[in-house]
Coordinates of C-alpha atoms in Angstrom, one line a residue:
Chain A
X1 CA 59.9 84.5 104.8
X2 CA 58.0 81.5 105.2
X3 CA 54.3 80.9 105.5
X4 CA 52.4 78.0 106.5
X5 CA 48.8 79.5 107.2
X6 CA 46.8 78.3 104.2
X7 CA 48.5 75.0 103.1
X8 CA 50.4 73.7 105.8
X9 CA 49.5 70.4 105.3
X10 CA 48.5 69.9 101.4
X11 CA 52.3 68.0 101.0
X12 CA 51.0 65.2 103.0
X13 CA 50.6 62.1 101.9
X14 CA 46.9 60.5 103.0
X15 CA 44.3 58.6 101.2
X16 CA 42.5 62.2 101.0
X17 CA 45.2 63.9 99.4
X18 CA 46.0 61.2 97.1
X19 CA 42.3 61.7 95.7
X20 CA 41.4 63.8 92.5
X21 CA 40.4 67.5 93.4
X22 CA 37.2 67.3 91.3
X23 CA 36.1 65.5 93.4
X24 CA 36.9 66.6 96.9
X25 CA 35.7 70.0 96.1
X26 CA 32.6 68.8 94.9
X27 CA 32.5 66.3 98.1
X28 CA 32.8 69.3 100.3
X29 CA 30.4 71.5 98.6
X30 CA 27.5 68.5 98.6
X31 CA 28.7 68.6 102.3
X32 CA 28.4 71.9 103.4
X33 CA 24.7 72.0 101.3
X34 CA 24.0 69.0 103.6
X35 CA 25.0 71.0 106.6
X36 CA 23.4 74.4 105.9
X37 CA 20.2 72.3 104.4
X38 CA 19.6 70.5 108.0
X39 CA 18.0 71.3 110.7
X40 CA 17.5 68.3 112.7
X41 CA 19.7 68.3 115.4
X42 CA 20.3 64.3 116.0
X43 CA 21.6 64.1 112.1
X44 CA 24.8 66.5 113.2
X45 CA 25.9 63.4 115.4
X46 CA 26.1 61.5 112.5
X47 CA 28.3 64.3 110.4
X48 CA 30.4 64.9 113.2
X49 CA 31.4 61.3 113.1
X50 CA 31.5 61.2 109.8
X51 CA 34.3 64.5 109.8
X52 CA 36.1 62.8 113.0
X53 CA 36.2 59.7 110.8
X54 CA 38.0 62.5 107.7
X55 CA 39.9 64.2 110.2
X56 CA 41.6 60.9 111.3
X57 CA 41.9 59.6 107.7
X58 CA 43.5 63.3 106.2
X59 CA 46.6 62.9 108.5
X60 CA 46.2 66.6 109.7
X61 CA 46.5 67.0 113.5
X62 CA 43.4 67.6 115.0
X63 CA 44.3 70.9 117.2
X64 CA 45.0 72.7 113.9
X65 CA 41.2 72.4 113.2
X66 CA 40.6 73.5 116.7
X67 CA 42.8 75.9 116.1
X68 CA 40.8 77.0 112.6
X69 CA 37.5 76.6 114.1
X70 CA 38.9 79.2 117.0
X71 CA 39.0 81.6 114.6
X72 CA 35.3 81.8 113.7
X73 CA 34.1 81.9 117.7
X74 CA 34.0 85.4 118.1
X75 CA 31.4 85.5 115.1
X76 CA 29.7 82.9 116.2
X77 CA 29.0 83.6 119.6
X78 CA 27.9 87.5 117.9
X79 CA 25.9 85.6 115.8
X80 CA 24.3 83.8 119.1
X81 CA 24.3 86.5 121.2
X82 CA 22.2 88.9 118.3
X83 CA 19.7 86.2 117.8
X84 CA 19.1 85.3 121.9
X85 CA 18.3 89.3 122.3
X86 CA 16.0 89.3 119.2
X87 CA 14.3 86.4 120.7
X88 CA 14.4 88.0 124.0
X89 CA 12.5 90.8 122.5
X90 CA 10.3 89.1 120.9
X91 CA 6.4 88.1 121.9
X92 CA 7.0 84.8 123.2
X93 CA 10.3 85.8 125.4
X94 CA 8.5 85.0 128.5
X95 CA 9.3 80.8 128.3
X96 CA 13.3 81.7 127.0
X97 CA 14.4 81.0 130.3
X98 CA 18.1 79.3 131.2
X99 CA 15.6 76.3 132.2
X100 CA 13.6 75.9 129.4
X101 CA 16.4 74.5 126.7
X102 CA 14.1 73.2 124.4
X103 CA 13.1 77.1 123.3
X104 CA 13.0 77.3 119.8
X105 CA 15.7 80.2 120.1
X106 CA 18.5 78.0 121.9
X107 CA 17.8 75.0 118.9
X108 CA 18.4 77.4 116.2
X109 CA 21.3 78.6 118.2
X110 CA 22.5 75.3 118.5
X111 CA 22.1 74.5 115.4
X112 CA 23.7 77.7 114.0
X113 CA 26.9 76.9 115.8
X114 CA 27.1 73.2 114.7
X115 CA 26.6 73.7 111.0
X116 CA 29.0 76.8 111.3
X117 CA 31.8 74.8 113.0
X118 CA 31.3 71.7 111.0
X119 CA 31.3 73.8 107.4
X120 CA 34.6 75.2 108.7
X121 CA 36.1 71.8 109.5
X122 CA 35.2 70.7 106.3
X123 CA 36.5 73.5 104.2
X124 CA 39.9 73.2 106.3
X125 CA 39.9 69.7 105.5
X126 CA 39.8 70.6 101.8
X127 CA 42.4 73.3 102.0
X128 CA 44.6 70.9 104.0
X129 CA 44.4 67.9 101.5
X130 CA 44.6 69.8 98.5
X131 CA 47.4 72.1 96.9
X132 CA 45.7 75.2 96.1
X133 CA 46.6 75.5 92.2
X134 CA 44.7 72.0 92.4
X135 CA 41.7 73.3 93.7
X136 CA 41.7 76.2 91.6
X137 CA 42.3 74.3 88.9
X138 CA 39.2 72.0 89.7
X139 CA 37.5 75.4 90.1
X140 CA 38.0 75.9 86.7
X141 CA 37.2 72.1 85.6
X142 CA 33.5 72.9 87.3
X143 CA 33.3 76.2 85.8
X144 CA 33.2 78.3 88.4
X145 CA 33.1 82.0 86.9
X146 CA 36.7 83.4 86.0
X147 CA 36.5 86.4 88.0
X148 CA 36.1 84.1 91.2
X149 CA 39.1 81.9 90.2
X150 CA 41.5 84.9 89.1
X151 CA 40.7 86.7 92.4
X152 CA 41.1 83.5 94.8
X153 CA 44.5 83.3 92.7
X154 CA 45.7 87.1 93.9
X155 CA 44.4 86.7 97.1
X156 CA 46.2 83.7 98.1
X157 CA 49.4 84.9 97.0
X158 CA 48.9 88.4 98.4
X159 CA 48.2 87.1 101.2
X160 CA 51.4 86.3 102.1
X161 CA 53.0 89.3 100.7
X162 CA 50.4 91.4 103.0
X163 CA 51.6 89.3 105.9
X164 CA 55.2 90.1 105.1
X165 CA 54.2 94.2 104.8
X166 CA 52.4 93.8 108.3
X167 CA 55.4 91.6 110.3
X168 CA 58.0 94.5 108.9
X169 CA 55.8 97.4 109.7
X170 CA 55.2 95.6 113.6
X171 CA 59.4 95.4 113.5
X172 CA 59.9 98.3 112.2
X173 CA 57.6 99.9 115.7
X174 CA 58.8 97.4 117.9
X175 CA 62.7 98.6 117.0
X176 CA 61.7 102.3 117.8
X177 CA 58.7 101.6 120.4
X178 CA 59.3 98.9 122.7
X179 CA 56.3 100.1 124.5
X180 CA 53.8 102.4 122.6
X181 CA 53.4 105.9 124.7
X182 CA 51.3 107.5 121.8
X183 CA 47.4 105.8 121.5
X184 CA 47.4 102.5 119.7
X185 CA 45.1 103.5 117.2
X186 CA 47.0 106.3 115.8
X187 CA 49.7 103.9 114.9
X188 CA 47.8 100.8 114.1
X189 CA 45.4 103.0 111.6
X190 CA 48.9 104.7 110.5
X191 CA 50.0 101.1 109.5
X192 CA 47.2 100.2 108.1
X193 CA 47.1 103.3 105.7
X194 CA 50.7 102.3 104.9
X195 CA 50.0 99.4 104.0
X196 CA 46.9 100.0 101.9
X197 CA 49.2 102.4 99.9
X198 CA 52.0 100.6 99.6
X199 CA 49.2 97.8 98.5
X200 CA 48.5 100.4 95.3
X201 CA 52.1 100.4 94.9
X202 CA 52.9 96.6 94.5
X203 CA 49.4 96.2 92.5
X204 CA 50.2 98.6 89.9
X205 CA 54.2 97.0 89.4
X206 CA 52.2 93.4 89.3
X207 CA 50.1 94.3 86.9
X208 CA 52.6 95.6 84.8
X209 CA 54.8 92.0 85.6
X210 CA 51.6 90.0 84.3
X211 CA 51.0 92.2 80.8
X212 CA 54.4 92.2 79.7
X213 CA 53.9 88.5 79.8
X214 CA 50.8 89.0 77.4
X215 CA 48.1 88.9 80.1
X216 CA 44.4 89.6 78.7
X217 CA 42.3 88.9 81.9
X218 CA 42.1 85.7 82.2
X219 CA 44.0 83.1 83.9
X220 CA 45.9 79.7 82.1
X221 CA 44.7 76.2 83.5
X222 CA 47.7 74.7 84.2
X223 CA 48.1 71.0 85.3
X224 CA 45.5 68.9 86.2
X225 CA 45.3 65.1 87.7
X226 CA 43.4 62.2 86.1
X227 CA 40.6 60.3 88.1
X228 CA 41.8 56.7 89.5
X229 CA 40.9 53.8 91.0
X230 CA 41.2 55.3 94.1
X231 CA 38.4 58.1 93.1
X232 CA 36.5 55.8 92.1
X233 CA 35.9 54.2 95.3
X234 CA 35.7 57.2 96.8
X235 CA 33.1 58.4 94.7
X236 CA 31.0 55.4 95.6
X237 CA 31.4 56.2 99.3
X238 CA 30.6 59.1 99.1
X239 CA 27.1 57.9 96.7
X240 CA 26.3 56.1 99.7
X241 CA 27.0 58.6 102.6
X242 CA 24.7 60.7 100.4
X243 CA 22.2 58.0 100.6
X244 CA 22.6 57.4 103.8
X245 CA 21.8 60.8 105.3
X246 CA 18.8 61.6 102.6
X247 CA 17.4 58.0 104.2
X248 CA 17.8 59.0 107.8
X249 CA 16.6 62.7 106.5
X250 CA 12.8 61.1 106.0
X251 CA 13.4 58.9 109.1
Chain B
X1 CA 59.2 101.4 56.2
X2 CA 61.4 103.2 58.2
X3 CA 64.2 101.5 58.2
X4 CA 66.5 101.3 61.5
X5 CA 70.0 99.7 62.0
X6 CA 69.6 99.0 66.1
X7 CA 67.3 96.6 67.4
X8 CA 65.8 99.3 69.9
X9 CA 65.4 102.8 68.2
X10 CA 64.0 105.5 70.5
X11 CA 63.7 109.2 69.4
X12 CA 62.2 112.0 71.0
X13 CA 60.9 110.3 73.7
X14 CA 58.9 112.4 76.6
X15 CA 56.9 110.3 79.5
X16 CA 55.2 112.2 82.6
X17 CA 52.8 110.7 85.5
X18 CA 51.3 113.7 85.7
X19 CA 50.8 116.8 83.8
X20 CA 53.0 118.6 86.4
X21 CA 56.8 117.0 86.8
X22 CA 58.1 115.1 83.2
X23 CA 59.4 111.5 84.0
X24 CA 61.5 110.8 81.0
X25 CA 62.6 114.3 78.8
X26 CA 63.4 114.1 75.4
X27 CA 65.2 110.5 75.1
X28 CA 67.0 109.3 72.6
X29 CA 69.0 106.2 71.8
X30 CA 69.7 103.4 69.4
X31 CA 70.7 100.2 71.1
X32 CA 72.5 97.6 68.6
X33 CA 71.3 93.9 68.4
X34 CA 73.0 91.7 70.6
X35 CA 75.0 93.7 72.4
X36 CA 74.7 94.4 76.5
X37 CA 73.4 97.8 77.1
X38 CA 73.3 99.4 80.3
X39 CA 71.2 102.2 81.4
X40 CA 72.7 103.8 84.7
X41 CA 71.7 107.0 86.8
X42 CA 71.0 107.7 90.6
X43 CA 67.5 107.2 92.3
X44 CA 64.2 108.6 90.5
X45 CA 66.8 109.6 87.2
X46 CA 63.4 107.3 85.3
X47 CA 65.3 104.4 84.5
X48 CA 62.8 102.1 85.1
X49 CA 60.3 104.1 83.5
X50 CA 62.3 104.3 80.2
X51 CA 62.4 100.3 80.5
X52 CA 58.2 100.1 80.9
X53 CA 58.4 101.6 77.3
X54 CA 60.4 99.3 76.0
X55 CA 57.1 97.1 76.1
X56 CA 54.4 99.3 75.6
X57 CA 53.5 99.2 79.2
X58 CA 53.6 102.6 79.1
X59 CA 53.1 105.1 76.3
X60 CA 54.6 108.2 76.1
X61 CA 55.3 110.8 73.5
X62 CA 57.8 110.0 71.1
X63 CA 58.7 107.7 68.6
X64 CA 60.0 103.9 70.1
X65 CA 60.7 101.1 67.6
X66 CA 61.4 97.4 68.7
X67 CA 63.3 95.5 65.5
X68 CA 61.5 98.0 63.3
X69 CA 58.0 97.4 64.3
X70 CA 57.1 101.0 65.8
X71 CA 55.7 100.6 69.9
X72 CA 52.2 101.3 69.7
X73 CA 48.4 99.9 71.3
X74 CA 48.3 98.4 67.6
X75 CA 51.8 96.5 67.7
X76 CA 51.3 95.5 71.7
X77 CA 51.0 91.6 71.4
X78 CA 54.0 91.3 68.6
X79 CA 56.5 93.7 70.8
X80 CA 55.9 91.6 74.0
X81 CA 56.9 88.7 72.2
X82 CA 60.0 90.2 71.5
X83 CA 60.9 92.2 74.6
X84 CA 61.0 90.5 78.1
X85 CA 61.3 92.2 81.2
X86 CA 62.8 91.0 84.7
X87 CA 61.4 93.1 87.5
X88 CA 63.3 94.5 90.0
X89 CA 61.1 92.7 93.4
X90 CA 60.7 88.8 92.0
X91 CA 57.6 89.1 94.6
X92 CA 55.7 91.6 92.2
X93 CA 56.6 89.2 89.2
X94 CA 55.5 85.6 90.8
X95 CA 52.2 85.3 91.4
X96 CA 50.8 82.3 90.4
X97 CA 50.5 79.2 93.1
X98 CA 53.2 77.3 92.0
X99 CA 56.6 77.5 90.2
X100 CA 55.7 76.0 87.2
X101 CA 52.9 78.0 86.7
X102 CA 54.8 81.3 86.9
X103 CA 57.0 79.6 84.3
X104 CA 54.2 78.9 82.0
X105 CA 52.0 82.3 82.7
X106 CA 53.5 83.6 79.3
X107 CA 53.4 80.9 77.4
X108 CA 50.1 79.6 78.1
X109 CA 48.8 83.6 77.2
X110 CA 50.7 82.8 74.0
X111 CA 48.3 80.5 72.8
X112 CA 50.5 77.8 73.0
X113 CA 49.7 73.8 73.8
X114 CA 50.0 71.9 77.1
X115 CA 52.6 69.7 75.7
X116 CA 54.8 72.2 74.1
X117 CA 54.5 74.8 77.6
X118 CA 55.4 71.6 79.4
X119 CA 58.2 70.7 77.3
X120 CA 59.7 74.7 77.4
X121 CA 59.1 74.5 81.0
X122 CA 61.0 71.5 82.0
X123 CA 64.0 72.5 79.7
X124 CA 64.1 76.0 81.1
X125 CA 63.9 74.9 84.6
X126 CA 66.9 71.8 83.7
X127 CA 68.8 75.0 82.0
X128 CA 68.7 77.1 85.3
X129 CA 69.1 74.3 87.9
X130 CA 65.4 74.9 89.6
X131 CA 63.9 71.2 88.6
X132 CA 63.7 70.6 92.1
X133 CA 61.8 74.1 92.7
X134 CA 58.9 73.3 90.1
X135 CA 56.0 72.1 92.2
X136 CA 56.8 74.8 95.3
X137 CA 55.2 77.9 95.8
X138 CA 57.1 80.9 95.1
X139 CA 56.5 82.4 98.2
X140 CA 58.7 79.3 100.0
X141 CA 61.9 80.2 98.0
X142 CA 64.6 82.3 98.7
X143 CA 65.0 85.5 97.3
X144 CA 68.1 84.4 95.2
X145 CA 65.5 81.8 94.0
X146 CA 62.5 83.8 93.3
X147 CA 65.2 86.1 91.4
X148 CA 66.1 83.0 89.4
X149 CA 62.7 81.8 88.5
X150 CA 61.4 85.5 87.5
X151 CA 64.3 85.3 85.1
X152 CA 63.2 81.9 84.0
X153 CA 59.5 83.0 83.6
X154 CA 61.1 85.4 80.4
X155 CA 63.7 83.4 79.4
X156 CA 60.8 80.6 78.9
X157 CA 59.2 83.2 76.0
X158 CA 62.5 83.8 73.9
X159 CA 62.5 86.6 73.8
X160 CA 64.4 88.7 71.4
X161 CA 65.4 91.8 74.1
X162 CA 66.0 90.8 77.7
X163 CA 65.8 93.8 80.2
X164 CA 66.8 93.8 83.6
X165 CA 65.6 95.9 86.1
X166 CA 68.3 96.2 89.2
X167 CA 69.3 92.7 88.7
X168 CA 71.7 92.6 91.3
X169 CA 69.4 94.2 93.8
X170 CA 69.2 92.7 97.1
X171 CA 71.3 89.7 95.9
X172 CA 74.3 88.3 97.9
X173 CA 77.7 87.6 95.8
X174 CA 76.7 84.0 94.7
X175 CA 73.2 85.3 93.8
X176 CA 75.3 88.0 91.8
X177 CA 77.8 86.4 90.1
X178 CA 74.7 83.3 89.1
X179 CA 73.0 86.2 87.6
X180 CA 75.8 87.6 86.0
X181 CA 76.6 84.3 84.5
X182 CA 73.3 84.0 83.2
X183 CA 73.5 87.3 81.6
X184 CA 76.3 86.8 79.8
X185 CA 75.4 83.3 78.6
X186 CA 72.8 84.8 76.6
X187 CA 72.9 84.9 73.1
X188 CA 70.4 88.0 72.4
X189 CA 69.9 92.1 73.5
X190 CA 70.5 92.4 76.9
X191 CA 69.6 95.8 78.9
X192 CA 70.7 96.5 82.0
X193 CA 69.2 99.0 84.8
X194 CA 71.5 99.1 87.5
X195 CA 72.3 101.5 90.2
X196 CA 75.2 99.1 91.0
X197 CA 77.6 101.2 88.8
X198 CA 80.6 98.9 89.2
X199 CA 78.6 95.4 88.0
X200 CA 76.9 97.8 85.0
X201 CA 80.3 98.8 83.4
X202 CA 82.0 95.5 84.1
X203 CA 79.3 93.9 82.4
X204 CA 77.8 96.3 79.6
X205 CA 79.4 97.1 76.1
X206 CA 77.9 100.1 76.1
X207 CA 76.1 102.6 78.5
X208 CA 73.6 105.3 79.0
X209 CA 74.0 107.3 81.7
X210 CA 70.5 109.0 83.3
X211 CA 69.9 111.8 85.3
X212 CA 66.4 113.8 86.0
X213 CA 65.1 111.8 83.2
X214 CA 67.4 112.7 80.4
X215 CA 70.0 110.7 79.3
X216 CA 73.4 113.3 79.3
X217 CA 75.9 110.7 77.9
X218 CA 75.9 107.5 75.7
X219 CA 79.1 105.5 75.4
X220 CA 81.3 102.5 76.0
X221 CA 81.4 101.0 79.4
X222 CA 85.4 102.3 79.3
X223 CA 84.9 105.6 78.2
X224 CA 81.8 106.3 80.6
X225 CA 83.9 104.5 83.4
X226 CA 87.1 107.1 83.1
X227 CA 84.5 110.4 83.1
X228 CA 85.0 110.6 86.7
X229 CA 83.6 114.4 86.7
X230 CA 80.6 113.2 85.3
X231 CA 79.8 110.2 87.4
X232 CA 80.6 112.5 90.5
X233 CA 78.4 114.8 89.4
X234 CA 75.3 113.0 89.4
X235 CA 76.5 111.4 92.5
X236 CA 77.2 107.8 91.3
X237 CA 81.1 107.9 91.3
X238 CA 82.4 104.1 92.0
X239 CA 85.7 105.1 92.9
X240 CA 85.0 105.8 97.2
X241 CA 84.3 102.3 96.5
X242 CA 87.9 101.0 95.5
X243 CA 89.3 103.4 97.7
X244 CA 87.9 102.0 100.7
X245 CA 88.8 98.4 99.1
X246 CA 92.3 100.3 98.6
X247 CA 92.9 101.3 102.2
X248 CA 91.6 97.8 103.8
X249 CA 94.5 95.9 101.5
X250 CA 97.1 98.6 102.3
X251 CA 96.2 98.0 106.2

């Protein structure tokens, strides 16, 4: 079976993919500090044109980062909806009025929102221009800790293996249940517990795969790229972009 | 020393899960060096628990020598060099992001250099036609594939002792007869679990047969292959088989 949910894109070829992963993961981390670190709402315009301007330049069609960004709206609008009834409860509620826009409680919802969809843009922009072994692989340049790497490792590939258990287990009720008479969550939590234990299963035969090829708890690096011309002009944009928002930071 | 003429010398050999039901009773055999030795029984007979030994992935009670160095938490490193192991399910052997990492997994935990894993890798992958599969994740190939690169991902380690667990499971006839090829290509100890009674006597010198964990006959592939009484009795008998393929012809 075929999955396309993580990497879909990373075969592409763009100016962004061509780049060293070193440097696009450290890129995107400076990046999403920039976004969580801000809190003045006018700078957002600029990173929003600034990740229109990657979007366009990665190749990657823009409705699947709609489409990723979908995927964190219900937390979002939780998020939103938890911190408009705390302010609503608070001592000041009476001026947080559907009028009143400029409430302290609506900018920091605003604000919430655009740094959570941007961060997510981002981080599907670097999933999308880079091969994952790359970008663990850069994860290990930078020295993240192992046990972060080894478990990003088995989660990536299990997560395609987990997708293959649930698709079989949905066939396997749709076959016998076109329409489900007994209450969903009996079967969905029955599914679930199958698929937990047959989890156990396939973790205990894996780790038997991995010590009979002399495993001892840590990873190899495999291969890496070497920085280019092309990385180095990135890097310099990216010096200045740096620049750039720090200078309209104090502005 | 003890001294020991086969490569694989088991005596005495008793394996349970739990305290309640023994896995593997009393096993004995002596498997000679190069030879292609298959170990055959019905479902839950603890054929593939007898092969987890071969390694020191599991421990039992019981004595287990591999090419006279005796199986133990001591000897671990040094009888994993020499016995390999293809899993049954290529998905609970691949698990790295990329083909090529799979392949190196082993040799990389080997201690060995970048140059010489990439050199081993390259002529491995040339040797079983899967250059063009190198830079893909596993979890894009077929299953004939994935089946292919497991194997590659031991053959890589040179081993000494190549075990196959149900290497013609879930395989069409070209993935079969490409294994089978490989199989007999070889040049070293080959053991074979297989259900598949017919492939397992056409393609072993000499067989154990299993049933309830203990192993009730050792012979040649012929001799095992005319004790109809026995194979009926542990309810792998092959002939239905060639009478079905009998009675299509005659029609």
């Amino acid at each position: 079976m075929k999955h396309d949910f993580i990497d879909k894109y990373c075969h592409l070829d763009s100016p962004l993919h061509r780049l060293d992963p070193r440097g696009k993961l450290l890129f995107c981390l400076s990046l999403l500090f920039i976004f969580i670190s801000t809190d003045n709402l006018k700078l957002f315009a600029v990173y929003y044109a600034l990740l229109l301007f990657l979007v366009i330049l990665s190749r990657v069609p823009i409705s699947y980062y709609l489409k990723r960004a979908l995927l964190v709206t219900p937390f979002v609008l939780m998020i939103g909806l938890f911190m408009l009834t705390s302010a609503a409860l608070s001592p000041d509620s009476q001026n947080l009025t559907l009028k009143n826009l400029s409430h302290p409680a609506y900018l920091k919802i605003t604000l919430i929102i655009l740094k959570t969809y941007a961060s997510i843009i981002m981080l599907t922009m670097l999933t999308s221009v880079t091969p994952f072994n790359c970008l663990l692989w850069a994860m290990r340049k930078f020295k993240f800790p192992t046990v972060m790497t080894t478990i990003s490792r088995l989660v990536y590939t299990y997560t395609f293996l987990l997708v293959d258990e649930m698709h079989a287990a949905r066939r396997a009720i749709k076959s016998r249940a076109p329409v489900i008479r007994m209450p969903k969550t009996k079967v969905y939590g029955n599914v679930a517990a199958s698929i937990l234990l047959k989890s156990i299963h396939r973790s205990r035969l894996v780790y038997y795969a991995m010590v009979s090829r002399k495993f001892s708890g840590e990873f190899p690096e495999g291969e890496g790229s070497r920085f280019g011309r092309a990385d180095v002009i990135a890097g310099t944009c990216f010096i200045l972009i740096i620049s750039g928002v720090c200078f309209l930071w104090k502005m | 020393m003890e001294n020991v003429n086969g490569i694989i010398n088991i005596k005495n050999l008793n394996f349970s899960y739990s305290s309640e039901k023994p896995v593997l009773k009393n096993i004995g055999l002596d498997i000679k060096r190069g030879e292609i030795f298959g170990i055959i029984g019905p479902t839950g007979a603890g054929k593939s628990t007898l092969l987890l030994h071969l390694n020191g992935i599991l421990k039992g009670e019981g004595k287990i020598r591999v090419d006279n160095i005796p199986v133990s938490g001591k000897t671990d490193k040094k009888v994993r060099e020499k016995v390999g192991i293809v899993f049954q399910n290529p998905d609970n052997q691949l698990f790295c992001p990329t083909v090529f990492e799979d392949i190196a997994f082993g040799l990389y935990n080997s201690g060995l250099k970048k140059e010489e894993v990439n050199a081993r890798v390259d002529k491995i992958l040339e040797k079983l036609n899967l250059t063009a599969l190198k830079n893909l994740s596993s979890h894009h190939l077929s299953f004939g594939e994935k089946k292919r690169v497991s194997l590659a991902s031991i053959l890589v380690m040179e081993p000494e002792i190549l075990c196959f667990d149900e290497p013609f499971a879930n395989l069409d006839y070209n993935g079969i007869y490409t294994i089978i090829r490989e199989i007999k290509r070889l040049a070293i100890t080959r053991i074979i679990i297989s259900q598949d009674i017919l492939l397992a006597l056409s393609l072993c010198d000499r067989v154990a047969v299993m049933y309830r964990g203990e192993v009730i006959k050792t012979a040649s592939a012929k001799s095992i292959a005319g004790d109809r009484p026995l194979l009926a009795r542990i309810g792998i008998d092959y002939r239905p088989y060639l009478d079905i393929i009998k009675e299509i012809i005659d029609k």
